[in-house]
Structure formats: C-alpha cells, structure tokens
PDB file of C-alpha atoms in Angstrom:
ATOM      1  CA  UNK F   1     127.939 -57.963 197.550  1.00  0.00           C
ATOM      2  CA  UNK F   2     129.773 -60.617 195.524  1.00  0.00           C
ATOM      3  CA  UNK F   3     127.552 -63.432 194.317  1.00  0.00           C
ATOM      4  CA  UNK F   4     128.899 -66.957 194.475  1.00  0.00           C
ATOM      5  CA  UNK F   5     130.052 -68.755 191.338  1.00  0.00           C
ATOM      6  CA  UNK F   6     126.984 -71.008 191.503  1.00  0.00           C
ATOM      7  CA  UNK F   7     124.889 -67.976 190.618  1.00  0.00           C
ATOM      8  CA  UNK F   8     125.992 -67.589 186.973  1.00  0.00           C
ATOM      9  CA  UNK F   9     122.845 -66.311 185.341  1.00  0.00           C
ATOM     10  CA  UNK F  10     121.359 -64.778 182.216  1.00  0.00           C
ATOM     11  CA  UNK F  11     119.157 -61.692 182.382  1.00  0.00           C
ATOM     12  CA  UNK F  12     116.104 -61.728 180.130  1.00  0.00           C
ATOM     13  CA  UNK F  13     114.773 -58.189 179.673  1.00  0.00           C
ATOM     14  CA  UNK F  14     111.246 -58.059 178.264  1.00  0.00           C
ATOM     15  CA  UNK F  15     110.974 -55.062 175.931  1.00  0.00           C
ATOM     16  CA  UNK F  16     108.681 -56.059 173.065  1.00  0.00           C
ATOM     17  CA  UNK F  17     105.541 -54.226 174.209  1.00  0.00           C
ATOM     18  CA  UNK F  18     103.668 -51.927 171.824  1.00  0.00           C
ATOM     19  CA  UNK F  19     103.259 -49.036 174.320  1.00  0.00           C
ATOM     20  CA  UNK F  20      99.844 -47.891 173.080  1.00  0.00           C
ATOM     21  CA  UNK F  21      99.220 -45.662 176.096  1.00  0.00           C
ATOM     22  CA  UNK F  22     102.320 -43.571 175.360  1.00  0.00           C
ATOM     23  CA  UNK F  23     100.676 -42.183 172.180  1.00  0.00           C
ATOM     24  CA  UNK F  24     104.045 -41.955 170.490  1.00  0.00           C
ATOM     25  CA  UNK F  25     105.917 -43.400 167.532  1.00  0.00           C
ATOM     26  CA  UNK F  26     108.998 -43.728 169.730  1.00  0.00           C
ATOM     27  CA  UNK F  27     109.130 -47.019 171.680  1.00  0.00           C
ATOM     28  CA  UNK F  28     108.736 -46.143 175.341  1.00  0.00           C
ATOM     29  CA  UNK F  29     111.886 -48.030 176.337  1.00  0.00           C
ATOM     30  CA  UNK F  30     113.899 -45.625 174.152  1.00  0.00           C
ATOM     31  CA  UNK F  31     112.599 -42.468 175.815  1.00  0.00           C
ATOM     32  CA  UNK F  32     115.480 -40.657 177.471  1.00  0.00           C
ATOM     33  CA  UNK F  33     115.389 -39.891 181.172  1.00  0.00           C
ATOM     34  CA  UNK F  34     117.996 -37.285 182.115  1.00  0.00           C
ATOM     35  CA  UNK F  35     119.843 -38.035 178.896  1.00  0.00           C
ATOM     36  CA  UNK F  36     119.834 -41.828 179.207  1.00  0.00           C
ATOM     37  CA  UNK F  37     117.502 -44.236 177.323  1.00  0.00           C
ATOM     38  CA  UNK F  38     115.140 -46.025 179.701  1.00  0.00           C
ATOM     39  CA  UNK F  39     116.189 -49.506 178.554  1.00  0.00           C
ATOM     40  CA  UNK F  40     119.822 -48.686 179.313  1.00  0.00           C
ATOM     41  CA  UNK F  41     119.049 -48.254 183.008  1.00  0.00           C
ATOM     42  CA  UNK F  42     117.886 -51.871 183.015  1.00  0.00           C
ATOM     43  CA  UNK F  43     120.778 -53.313 180.987  1.00  0.00           C
ATOM     44  CA  UNK F  44     123.270 -51.419 183.153  1.00  0.00           C
ATOM     45  CA  UNK F  45     121.672 -52.773 186.331  1.00  0.00           C
ATOM     46  CA  UNK F  46     121.738 -56.301 184.914  1.00  0.00           C
ATOM     47  CA  UNK F  47     125.474 -55.965 184.261  1.00  0.00           C
ATOM     48  CA  UNK F  48     126.185 -54.392 187.633  1.00  0.00           C
ATOM     49  CA  UNK F  49     124.375 -57.106 189.593  1.00  0.00           C
ATOM     50  CA  UNK F  50     126.542 -59.811 188.037  1.00  0.00           C
ATOM     51  CA  UNK F  51     124.688 -61.103 184.993  1.00  0.00           C
ATOM     52  CA  UNK F  52     127.118 -62.729 182.551  1.00  0.00           C
ATOM     53  CA  UNK F  53     124.641 -62.684 179.664  1.00  0.00           C
ATOM     54  CA  UNK F  54     121.977 -60.127 178.771  1.00  0.00           C
ATOM     55  CA  UNK F  55     119.166 -60.915 176.361  1.00  0.00           C
ATOM     56  CA  UNK F  56     116.667 -58.238 175.365  1.00  0.00           C
ATOM     57  CA  UNK F  57     113.375 -59.496 173.956  1.00  0.00           C
ATOM     58  CA  UNK F  58     112.218 -57.047 171.299  1.00  0.00           C
ATOM     59  CA  UNK F  59     109.415 -56.833 168.764  1.00  0.00           C
ATOM     60  CA  UNK F  60     109.041 -54.630 165.729  1.00  0.00           C
ATOM     61  CA  UNK F  61     111.287 -52.132 167.507  1.00  0.00           C
ATOM     62  CA  UNK F  62     114.331 -54.411 167.074  1.00  0.00           C
ATOM     63  CA  UNK F  63     116.445 -52.157 164.842  1.00  0.00           C
ATOM     64  CA  UNK F  64     115.758 -49.054 166.933  1.00  0.00           C
ATOM     65  CA  UNK F  65     116.684 -50.838 170.157  1.00  0.00           C
ATOM     66  CA  UNK F  66     119.810 -52.353 168.632  1.00  0.00           C
ATOM     67  CA  UNK F  67     120.921 -48.913 167.436  1.00  0.00           C
ATOM     68  CA  UNK F  68     120.756 -47.647 171.016  1.00  0.00           C
ATOM     69  CA  UNK F  69     122.175 -50.662 172.860  1.00  0.00           C
ATOM     70  CA  UNK F  70     124.617 -51.947 170.254  1.00  0.00           C
ATOM     71  CA  UNK F  71     125.931 -55.462 169.788  1.00  0.00           C
ATOM     72  CA  UNK F  72     127.227 -56.145 173.283  1.00  0.00           C
ATOM     73  CA  UNK F  73     124.051 -58.004 174.188  1.00  0.00           C
ATOM     74  CA  UNK F  74     121.850 -60.666 172.599  1.00  0.00           C
ATOM     75  CA  UNK F  75     118.427 -60.076 171.071  1.00  0.00           C
ATOM     76  CA  UNK F  76     115.396 -62.342 170.836  1.00  0.00           C
ATOM     77  CA  UNK F  77     112.446 -61.326 168.678  1.00  0.00           C
ATOM     78  CA  UNK F  78     108.816 -61.695 169.759  1.00  0.00           C
ATOM     79  CA  UNK F  79     106.508 -60.842 166.886  1.00  0.00           C
ATOM     80  CA  UNK F  80     103.578 -60.873 167.326  1.00  0.00           C
ATOM     81  CA  UNK F  81     103.522 -60.102 171.071  1.00  0.00           C
ATOM     82  CA  UNK F  82     101.758 -62.981 172.842  1.00  0.00           C
ATOM     83  CA  UNK F  83     102.217 -62.104 176.488  1.00  0.00           C
ATOM     84  CA  UNK F  84     105.046 -62.095 179.000  1.00  0.00           C
ATOM     85  CA  UNK F  85     105.215 -65.879 179.158  1.00  0.00           C
ATOM     86  CA  UNK F  86     105.827 -66.120 175.429  1.00  0.00           C
ATOM     87  CA  UNK F  87     108.376 -63.288 175.565  1.00  0.00           C
ATOM     88  CA  UNK F  88     110.313 -65.030 178.331  1.00  0.00           C
ATOM     89  CA  UNK F  89     110.228 -68.258 176.340  1.00  0.00           C
ATOM     90  CA  UNK F  90     111.792 -66.503 173.337  1.00  0.00           C
ATOM     91  CA  UNK F  91     114.578 -65.075 175.478  1.00  0.00           C
ATOM     92  CA  UNK F  92     115.318 -68.234 177.444  1.00  0.00           C
ATOM     93  CA  UNK F  93     115.608 -70.197 174.191  1.00  0.00           C
ATOM     94  CA  UNK F  94     118.938 -68.493 173.468  1.00  0.00           C
ATOM     95  CA  UNK F  95     120.181 -68.262 177.074  1.00  0.00           C
ATOM     96  CA  UNK F  96     123.273 -70.265 177.979  1.00  0.00           C
ATOM     97  CA  UNK F  97     123.389 -70.050 181.786  1.00  0.00           C
ATOM     98  CA  UNK F  98     121.751 -72.427 184.298  1.00  0.00           C
ATOM     99  CA  UNK F  99     119.797 -69.654 186.028  1.00  0.00           C
ATOM    100  CA  UNK F 100     117.512 -66.951 184.672  1.00  0.00           C
ATOM    101  CA  UNK F 101     116.648 -63.451 185.903  1.00  0.00           C
ATOM    102  CA  UNK F 102     113.581 -61.882 184.309  1.00  0.00           C
ATOM    103  CA  UNK F 103     113.409 -58.078 184.183  1.00  0.00           C
ATOM    104  CA  UNK F 104     111.391 -55.431 182.313  1.00  0.00           C
ATOM    105  CA  UNK F 105     112.640 -52.733 179.974  1.00  0.00           C
ATOM    106  CA  UNK F 106     110.167 -50.199 181.374  1.00  0.00           C
ATOM    107  CA  UNK F 107     111.110 -50.608 185.060  1.00  0.00           C
ATOM    108  CA  UNK F 108     114.274 -48.468 185.298  1.00  0.00           C
ATOM    109  CA  UNK F 109     114.575 -47.812 189.043  1.00  0.00           C
ATOM    110  CA  UNK F 110     115.291 -51.339 190.300  1.00  0.00           C
ATOM    111  CA  UNK F 111     118.584 -51.388 192.220  1.00  0.00           C
ATOM    112  CA  UNK F 112     121.402 -53.872 191.730  1.00  0.00           C
ATOM    113  CA  UNK F 113     121.575 -54.477 195.498  1.00  0.00           C
ATOM    114  CA  UNK F 114     117.940 -55.574 195.517  1.00  0.00           C
ATOM    115  CA  UNK F 115     118.562 -58.105 192.752  1.00  0.00           C
ATOM    116  CA  UNK F 116     121.728 -59.417 194.395  1.00  0.00           C
ATOM    117  CA  UNK F 117     119.968 -59.891 197.741  1.00  0.00           C
ATOM    118  CA  UNK F 118     117.075 -61.714 196.061  1.00  0.00           C
ATOM    119  CA  UNK F 119     119.476 -64.060 194.257  1.00  0.00           C
ATOM    120  CA  UNK F 120     121.522 -64.763 197.394  1.00  0.00           C
ATOM    121  CA  UNK F 121     118.316 -65.468 199.319  1.00  0.00           C
ATOM    122  CA  UNK F 122     117.186 -67.785 196.493  1.00  0.00           C
ATOM    123  CA  UNK F 123     120.256 -69.993 196.853  1.00  0.00           C
ATOM    124  CA  UNK F 124     120.269 -69.877 200.647  1.00  0.00           C
ATOM    125  CA  UNK F 125     116.660 -71.105 200.714  1.00  0.00           C
ATOM    126  CA  UNK F 126     117.189 -73.765 198.023  1.00  0.00           C
ATOM    127  CA  UNK F 127     114.304 -72.421 195.940  1.00  0.00           C
ATOM    128  CA  UNK F 128     113.238 -73.409 192.442  1.00  0.00           C
ATOM    129  CA  UNK F 129     111.798 -69.945 191.760  1.00  0.00           C
ATOM    130  CA  UNK F 130     111.975 -66.602 193.558  1.00  0.00           C
ATOM    131  CA  UNK F 131     109.377 -63.879 193.086  1.00  0.00           C
ATOM    132  CA  UNK F 132     110.279 -60.278 193.895  1.00  0.00           C
ATOM    133  CA  UNK F 133     107.404 -58.820 195.913  1.00  0.00           C
ATOM    134  CA  UNK F 134     106.764 -55.361 197.305  1.00  0.00           C
ATOM    135  CA  UNK F 135     104.601 -53.646 199.910  1.00  0.00           C
ATOM    136  CA  UNK F 136     102.757 -50.762 198.270  1.00  0.00           C
ATOM    137  CA  UNK F 137     100.374 -48.072 199.460  1.00  0.00           C
ATOM    138  CA  UNK F 138      97.828 -48.757 196.723  1.00  0.00           C
ATOM    139  CA  UNK F 139      97.764 -52.383 195.496  1.00  0.00           C
ATOM    140  CA  UNK F 140      94.754 -51.883 193.205  1.00  0.00           C
ATOM    141  CA  UNK F 141      95.170 -53.803 189.968  1.00  0.00           C
ATOM    142  CA  UNK F 142      98.136 -55.874 191.129  1.00  0.00           C
ATOM    143  CA  UNK F 143      98.310 -59.576 191.878  1.00  0.00           C
ATOM    144  CA  UNK F 144      98.368 -60.162 195.652  1.00  0.00           C
ATOM    145  CA  UNK F 145     100.871 -62.412 197.414  1.00  0.00           C
ATOM    146  CA  UNK F 146      99.066 -64.838 199.721  1.00  0.00           C
ATOM    147  CA  UNK F 147     101.136 -66.359 202.540  1.00  0.00           C
ATOM    148  CA  UNK F 148     100.349 -68.698 205.421  1.00  0.00           C
ATOM    149  CA  UNK F 149     100.670 -67.870 209.127  1.00  0.00           C
ATOM    150  CA  UNK F 150     104.397 -68.677 208.957  1.00  0.00           C
ATOM    151  CA  UNK F 151     104.934 -66.283 206.037  1.00  0.00           C
ATOM    152  CA  UNK F 152     105.406 -69.135 203.570  1.00  0.00           C
ATOM    153  CA  UNK F 153     104.518 -68.279 199.961  1.00  0.00           C
ATOM    154  CA  UNK F 154     101.195 -69.878 198.986  1.00  0.00           C
ATOM    155  CA  UNK F 155     100.002 -68.251 195.754  1.00  0.00           C
ATOM    156  CA  UNK F 156      99.483 -65.159 193.633  1.00  0.00           C
ATOM    157  CA  UNK F 157      95.877 -64.036 193.345  1.00  0.00           C
ATOM    158  CA  UNK F 158      95.000 -61.612 190.560  1.00  0.00           C
ATOM    159  CA  UNK F 159      93.068 -58.519 191.639  1.00  0.00           C
ATOM    160  CA  UNK F 160      89.944 -59.560 189.710  1.00  0.00           C
ATOM    161  CA  UNK F 161      89.913 -62.987 191.395  1.00  0.00           C
ATOM    162  CA  UNK F 162      90.699 -61.870 194.945  1.00  0.00           C
ATOM    163  CA  UNK F 163      88.296 -62.213 197.869  1.00  0.00           C
ATOM    164  CA  UNK F 164      87.499 -59.226 200.073  1.00  0.00           C
ATOM    165  CA  UNK F 165      90.137 -60.411 202.558  1.00  0.00           C
ATOM    166  CA  UNK F 166      92.749 -60.917 199.858  1.00  0.00           C
ATOM    167  CA  UNK F 167      92.095 -57.430 198.494  1.00  0.00           C
ATOM    168  CA  UNK F 168      93.313 -56.051 201.835  1.00  0.00           C
ATOM    169  CA  UNK F 169      96.768 -57.521 201.188  1.00  0.00           C
ATOM    170  CA  UNK F 170      99.266 -54.868 200.106  1.00  0.00           C
ATOM    171  CA  UNK F 171     102.131 -57.210 199.179  1.00  0.00           C
ATOM    172  CA  UNK F 172     102.132 -57.477 195.390  1.00  0.00           C
ATOM    173  CA  UNK F 173     103.780 -59.458 192.620  1.00  0.00           C
ATOM    174  CA  UNK F 174     106.293 -57.285 190.740  1.00  0.00           C
ATOM    175  CA  UNK F 175     106.674 -59.752 187.860  1.00  0.00           C
ATOM    176  CA  UNK F 176     110.429 -60.011 188.451  1.00  0.00           C
ATOM    177  CA  UNK F 177     111.632 -63.597 188.827  1.00  0.00           C
ATOM    178  CA  UNK F 178     114.794 -65.613 189.361  1.00  0.00           C
ATOM    179  CA  UNK F 179     115.024 -69.360 188.959  1.00  0.00           C
ATOM    180  CA  UNK F 180     116.507 -72.454 187.416  1.00  0.00           C
ATOM    181  CA  UNK F 181     116.483 -72.339 183.644  1.00  0.00           C
ATOM    182  CA  UNK F 182     115.481 -75.991 183.281  1.00  0.00           C
ATOM    183  CA  UNK F 183     112.513 -75.580 185.638  1.00  0.00           C
ATOM    184  CA  UNK F 184     111.244 -72.453 183.901  1.00  0.00           C
ATOM    185  CA  UNK F 185     111.628 -74.009 180.432  1.00  0.00           C
ATOM    186  CA  UNK F 186     109.888 -77.210 181.520  1.00  0.00           C
ATOM    187  CA  UNK F 187     106.905 -75.345 182.926  1.00  0.00           C
ATOM    188  CA  UNK F 188     106.665 -72.905 180.006  1.00  0.00           C
ATOM    189  CA  UNK F 189     106.286 -75.887 177.668  1.00  0.00           C
ATOM    190  CA  UNK F 190     103.252 -77.059 179.642  1.00  0.00           C
ATOM    191  CA  UNK F 191     101.407 -73.745 179.725  1.00  0.00           C
ATOM    192  CA  UNK F 192      98.713 -72.960 177.177  1.00  0.00           C
ATOM    193  CA  UNK F 193      96.927 -69.627 176.623  1.00  0.00           C
ATOM    194  CA  UNK F 194      93.584 -69.288 178.377  1.00  0.00           C
ATOM    195  CA  UNK F 195      92.270 -66.068 176.810  1.00  0.00           C
ATOM    196  CA  UNK F 196      90.939 -64.695 173.525  1.00  0.00           C
ATOM    197  CA  UNK F 197      94.235 -63.026 172.681  1.00  0.00           C
ATOM    198  CA  UNK F 198      96.004 -66.422 172.903  1.00  0.00           C
ATOM    199  CA  UNK F 199      98.494 -64.858 175.276  1.00  0.00           C
ATOM    200  CA  UNK F 200     100.013 -66.499 178.315  1.00  0.00           C
ATOM    201  CA  UNK F 201     101.701 -64.855 181.237  1.00  0.00           C
ATOM    202  CA  UNK F 202     104.631 -65.407 183.548  1.00  0.00           C
ATOM    203  CA  UNK F 203     102.351 -65.741 186.568  1.00  0.00           C
ATOM    204  CA  UNK F 204     101.278 -69.041 184.991  1.00  0.00           C
ATOM    205  CA  UNK F 205     104.713 -70.532 185.710  1.00  0.00           C
ATOM    206  CA  UNK F 206     104.348 -69.583 189.378  1.00  0.00           C
ATOM    207  CA  UNK F 207     100.968 -71.299 189.624  1.00  0.00           C
ATOM    208  CA  UNK F 208     102.261 -74.388 187.816  1.00  0.00           C
ATOM    209  CA  UNK F 209     105.353 -74.776 189.988  1.00  0.00           C
ATOM    210  CA  UNK F 210     103.288 -74.386 193.163  1.00  0.00           C
ATOM    211  CA  UNK F 211     100.822 -77.024 191.929  1.00  0.00           C
ATOM    212  CA  UNK F 212     103.797 -79.362 191.448  1.00  0.00           C
ATOM    213  CA  UNK F 213     104.961 -78.623 195.012  1.00  0.00           C
ATOM    214  CA  UNK F 214     108.148 -76.989 193.830  1.00  0.00           C
ATOM    215  CA  UNK F 215     109.683 -74.471 196.208  1.00  0.00           C
ATOM    216  CA  UNK F 216     108.522 -70.975 195.239  1.00  0.00           C
ATOM    217  CA  UNK F 217     109.493 -68.149 197.571  1.00  0.00           C
ATOM    218  CA  UNK F 218     108.803 -64.437 197.718  1.00  0.00           C
ATOM    219  CA  UNK F 219     111.557 -61.911 198.391  1.00  0.00           C
ATOM    220  CA  UNK F 220     109.906 -58.802 199.786  1.00  0.00           C
ATOM    221  CA  UNK F 221     111.106 -55.225 199.431  1.00  0.00           C
ATOM    222  CA  UNK F 222     109.438 -52.135 200.860  1.00  0.00           C
ATOM    223  CA  UNK F 223     110.649 -49.364 198.537  1.00  0.00           C
ATOM    224  CA  UNK F 224     107.907 -49.251 195.941  1.00  0.00           C
ATOM    225  CA  UNK F 225     109.755 -46.624 193.893  1.00  0.00           C
ATOM    226  CA  UNK F 226     112.070 -49.399 192.693  1.00  0.00           C
ATOM    227  CA  UNK F 227     109.323 -51.317 190.937  1.00  0.00           C
ATOM    228  CA  UNK F 228     107.522 -48.413 189.287  1.00  0.00           C
ATOM    229  CA  UNK F 229     106.879 -49.060 185.602  1.00  0.00           C
ATOM    230  CA  UNK F 230     106.235 -46.713 182.694  1.00  0.00           C
ATOM    231  CA  UNK F 231     102.935 -47.058 180.856  1.00  0.00           C
ATOM    232  CA  UNK F 232     102.119 -43.405 180.217  1.00  0.00           C
ATOM    233  CA  UNK F 233     103.972 -40.124 179.839  1.00  0.00           C
ATOM    234  CA  UNK F 234     102.802 -39.197 183.327  1.00  0.00           C
ATOM    235  CA  UNK F 235     104.619 -42.292 184.636  1.00  0.00           C
ATOM    236  CA  UNK F 236     107.701 -41.199 182.703  1.00  0.00           C
ATOM    237  CA  UNK F 237     107.621 -37.776 184.363  1.00  0.00           C
ATOM    238  CA  UNK F 238     107.209 -39.326 187.802  1.00  0.00           C
ATOM    239  CA  UNK F 239     110.225 -41.588 187.340  1.00  0.00           C
ATOM    240  CA  UNK F 240     112.262 -38.701 185.957  1.00  0.00           C
ATOM    241  CA  UNK F 241     111.596 -36.716 189.129  1.00  0.00           C
ATOM    242  CA  UNK F 242     112.731 -39.618 191.323  1.00  0.00           C
ATOM    243  CA  UNK F 243     115.931 -40.065 189.324  1.00  0.00           C
ATOM    244  CA  UNK F 244     116.552 -36.325 189.357  1.00  0.00           C
ATOM    245  CA  UNK F 245     116.102 -36.161 193.130  1.00  0.00           C
ATOM    246  CA  UNK F 246     118.542 -39.038 193.688  1.00  0.00           C
ATOM    247  CA  UNK F 247     121.056 -37.614 191.174  1.00  0.00           C
ATOM    248  CA  UNK F 248     121.004 -34.135 192.710  1.00  0.00           C
ATOM    249  CA  UNK F 249     121.380 -35.587 196.198  1.00  0.00           C
ATOM    250  CA  UNK F 250     124.462 -37.482 195.016  1.00  0.00           C
ATOM    251  CA  UNK F 251     125.939 -34.356 193.423  1.00  0.00           C
ATOM    252  CA  UNK F 252     125.332 -32.184 196.465  1.00  0.00           C
ATOM    253  CA  UNK F 253     126.925 -34.768 198.768  1.00  0.00           C
ATOM    254  CA  UNK F 254     130.042 -34.301 196.626  1.00  0.00           C
ATOM    255  CA  UNK F 255     130.009 -30.542 197.143  1.00  0.00           C
ATOM    256  CA  UNK F 256     127.989 -29.288 194.165  1.00  0.00           C
ATOM    257  CA  UNK F 257     125.585 -26.507 195.163  1.00  0.00           C
ATOM    258  CA  UNK F 258     122.348 -26.578 193.177  1.00  0.00           C
ATOM    259  CA  UNK F 259     120.535 -23.426 194.252  1.00  0.00           C
ATOM    260  CA  UNK F 260     117.114 -24.309 192.863  1.00  0.00           C
ATOM    261  CA  UNK F 261     116.613 -28.004 191.965  1.00  0.00           C
ATOM    262  CA  UNK F 262     113.083 -27.297 190.734  1.00  0.00           C
ATOM    263  CA  UNK F 263     114.329 -25.125 187.843  1.00  0.00           C
ATOM    264  CA  UNK F 264     117.531 -27.051 187.143  1.00  0.00           C
ATOM    265  CA  UNK F 265     118.099 -30.111 184.947  1.00  0.00           C
ATOM    266  CA  UNK F 266     121.423 -31.952 184.673  1.00  0.00           C
ATOM    267  CA  UNK F 267     121.798 -35.067 182.528  1.00  0.00           C
ATOM    268  CA  UNK F 268     123.334 -38.163 184.076  1.00  0.00           C
ATOM    269  CA  UNK F 269     126.016 -37.974 181.380  1.00  0.00           C
ATOM    270  CA  UNK F 270     127.341 -34.643 182.695  1.00  0.00           C
ATOM    271  CA  UNK F 271     130.609 -34.615 184.655  1.00  0.00           C
ATOM    272  CA  UNK F 272     130.830 -31.984 187.376  1.00  0.00           C
ATOM    273  CA  UNK F 273     133.922 -31.002 189.357  1.00  0.00           C
ATOM    274  CA  UNK F 274     134.291 -29.889 192.957  1.00  0.00           C
ATOM    275  CA  UNK F 275     132.826 -26.748 194.521  1.00  0.00           C
ATOM    276  CA  UNK F 276     130.623 -25.993 191.507  1.00  0.00           C
ATOM    277  CA  UNK F 277     127.614 -23.711 191.916  1.00  0.00           C
ATOM    278  CA  UNK F 278     124.585 -24.224 189.661  1.00  0.00           C
ATOM    279  CA  UNK F 279     122.295 -21.207 189.627  1.00  0.00           C
ATOM    280  CA  UNK F 280     118.529 -21.267 188.871  1.00  0.00           C
ATOM    281  CA  UNK F 281     117.011 -21.971 185.435  1.00  0.00           C
ATOM    282  CA  UNK F 282     119.975 -23.987 184.192  1.00  0.00           C
ATOM    283  CA  UNK F 283     119.859 -26.908 181.736  1.00  0.00           C
ATOM    284  CA  UNK F 284     123.025 -29.000 181.225  1.00  0.00           C
ATOM    285  CA  UNK F 285     122.830 -31.863 178.724  1.00  0.00           C
ATOM    286  CA  UNK F 286     124.890 -34.464 176.906  1.00  0.00           C
ATOM    287  CA  UNK F 287     128.636 -34.944 177.149  1.00  0.00           C
ATOM    288  CA  UNK F 288     129.436 -31.824 179.122  1.00  0.00           C
ATOM    289  CA  UNK F 289     132.165 -31.306 181.717  1.00  0.00           C
ATOM    290  CA  UNK F 290     131.912 -28.562 184.327  1.00  0.00           C
ATOM    291  CA  UNK F 291     135.309 -27.839 185.877  1.00  0.00           C
ATOM    292  CA  UNK F 292     136.075 -27.220 189.548  1.00  0.00           C
ATOM    293  CA  UNK F 293     134.927 -23.959 191.154  1.00  0.00           C
ATOM    294  CA  UNK F 294     132.767 -22.846 188.206  1.00  0.00           C
ATOM    295  CA  UNK F 295     129.500 -20.956 188.559  1.00  0.00           C
ATOM    296  CA  UNK F 296     126.922 -21.929 185.931  1.00  0.00           C
ATOM    297  CA  UNK F 297     123.837 -19.860 185.192  1.00  0.00           C
ATOM    298  CA  UNK F 298     121.391 -18.452 185.810  1.00  0.00           C
ATOM    299  CA  UNK F 299     119.285 -18.789 182.638  1.00  0.00           C
ATOM    300  CA  UNK F 300     121.690 -20.931 180.633  1.00  0.00           C
ATOM    301  CA  UNK F 301     121.459 -24.032 178.417  1.00  0.00           C
ATOM    302  CA  UNK F 302     124.626 -26.051 177.815  1.00  0.00           C
ATOM    303  CA  UNK F 303     124.635 -29.080 175.512  1.00  0.00           C
ATOM    304  CA  UNK F 304     127.687 -31.245 174.763  1.00  0.00           C
ATOM    305  CA  UNK F 305     129.926 -28.581 176.231  1.00  0.00           C
ATOM    306  CA  UNK F 306     128.550 -25.710 174.150  1.00  0.00           C
ATOM    307  CA  UNK F 307     126.455 -22.853 175.452  1.00  0.00           C
ATOM    308  CA  UNK F 308     123.231 -22.994 173.450  1.00  0.00           C
ATOM    309  CA  UNK F 309     121.592 -19.973 175.043  1.00  0.00           C
ATOM    310  CA  UNK F 310     123.881 -17.239 176.295  1.00  0.00           C
ATOM    311  CA  UNK F 311     121.227 -15.629 178.417  1.00  0.00           C
ATOM    312  CA  UNK F 312     117.465 -15.696 178.663  1.00  0.00           C
ATOM    313  CA  UNK F 313     115.409 -12.762 179.805  1.00  0.00           C
ATOM    314  CA  UNK F 314     113.933 -12.959 183.256  1.00  0.00           C
ATOM    315  CA  UNK F 315     110.158 -12.886 182.593  1.00  0.00           C
ATOM    316  CA  UNK F 316     109.572 -11.130 185.915  1.00  0.00           C
ATOM    317  CA  UNK F 317     111.797  -8.219 184.861  1.00  0.00           C
ATOM    318  CA  UNK F 318     110.158  -7.792 181.468  1.00  0.00           C
ATOM    319  CA  UNK F 319     107.039  -6.295 182.973  1.00  0.00           C
TER     320      UNK F 319
END
C-alpha cells in the first residue's frame, strides 16, 4: 500500500521507561530477539510504513540506545520520566511533519500493513485523531473502547473506572495513535497531571479531544499478537517464540527444511540458501550465510560464519 502525499508523518517512539520488572541493567528495548534489538523492530516498521522522520524518546538510556540505532534518527530526552503524555510532548517538540504517529519501543510485533491501513482510514474518515484498538481474549487491566449502537467511538474507560457492563467489552486501547500534530500539541498544552507522581498520559488527549467534539475514531484489529508489549522476561520469551514461528514459516516456504523447530534457533540476520536442511539442536547466529544444498547439524553452534561447537554429545547416548 502506497500512502498519499498528504500523509507525510513523523513517528514518535516512546522508549524512556525504566523497565523495573525486567530486573536487569540492560534497558529492555535493547534486549535482542533472534539477534535483533527490540527497538530496531519498531524503527524498521516505522520506516517501512512510510514515516519520513523517526524520533525516539529516551531517558537515561540515551547513549546506549544511540549506540545501537546510530545517527540516522532523531532523539528526544525525557528525564525524569513523567508519563506517556510528557514523553510524546518531548518527541513532538522536535517533529517537523504535519502528522504524528505514536509507537512504543517495547511493542515489536506491530505490522507495517496495520499502520498503513490505520493511516489511510484516518484520512478517509477526516479524523483529528485515530486510536488503534484490538479485540483481545483477556482485556483485564486495559482501557475499554466504548462505542454507540452505530459503532461510533465514544470514549476510553480505564479498567478501574469501568462499570460491570463496560468490563465485558473486549475491545481495548493499544495506546498507538495517529493524528494532526497541531491538534495533539494544542491538547497536550492543556493537560495537567492528576496523580501523585505528577505524570500525565496519552489517554488524556483522547478524552480532551472528545470533550471538544473533535473527531476521534478507533481503527480495530483482531490479531492481538501485534500489540503485545514487553514488561517482563516472560513477555520477552513469548514474543521471541512468535517471531521464531513466523521466521521459520517464512524460511520453510522458501524450501528450507527445519527438522525440529523446537530445538533450533536461527537469528534473523542469517542468510540461508535454497534446499538447506537444518538438523536438530542447531544454533545459527549473527552474520552467517548458509549456502545452497547444505546440511547443518545436528548439535552445532555457528556464530558469524564460524563453527563455535564442532559437535556436542547426545545426552541420551551418554547413559
């Protein structure tokens, strides 16, 4: 899908969070998933969906993030972290395009096609702000999307404020937004923090625009895998498995035979030729190229083209 010229937009990627639940000194957005830093999935998607400017909002992790992503993008610093609304404000302050897409550095599975369809729908409907929504199996903890009988967007109700009827709604707010820069900036200037932490949140701009009778619409998707975020190492493992499944499916459609996906890991950076057979208990990492017709494994570890482990003992045969 080619977006129209009217859709020139900047992507603001919020990545300044402290990540306390990861229990790690490494910022969660820099954790590698199949050889690729998490934040890079998001910046790549932003580029692929047509963003002409990418701004990553960082905190104390600025230097580490810049080392990974380089100088091809812009950086805005949020320190101290004062909520998603404040983070977006920092990013938008240095944005140069008339429209803004807000993404998250810890949501790596969102597809470019989804973003492009949301943006196209935004312009077709003449909206001031579009909210990406999703139907999920378990909406506990998420803000619910309340619509009228004609499916028009009415409001977002936080889980703690929802009535019994509203709690039955399984369409949730993903926190991903697209809208006019001037509208978002104007509303952000009017919002004040309403909690002890003096933080304010992006949902506040939705509520404010609705109160002003601006056109806010929801663009609904049904694949909840796309909007999964990483808060813990368990979440990281779950997302890794989804990416691995999709990656292996792509490889096997091209003729690669992976005998045992459960015991095999192949980085996304690996290049594999035609008619390759990958045997069980094989790990292939980094900048490695596997030529056509090769058989790799079993019990082998290859990193950056070099065999790290020539052969591991089969534990079942040791007994």
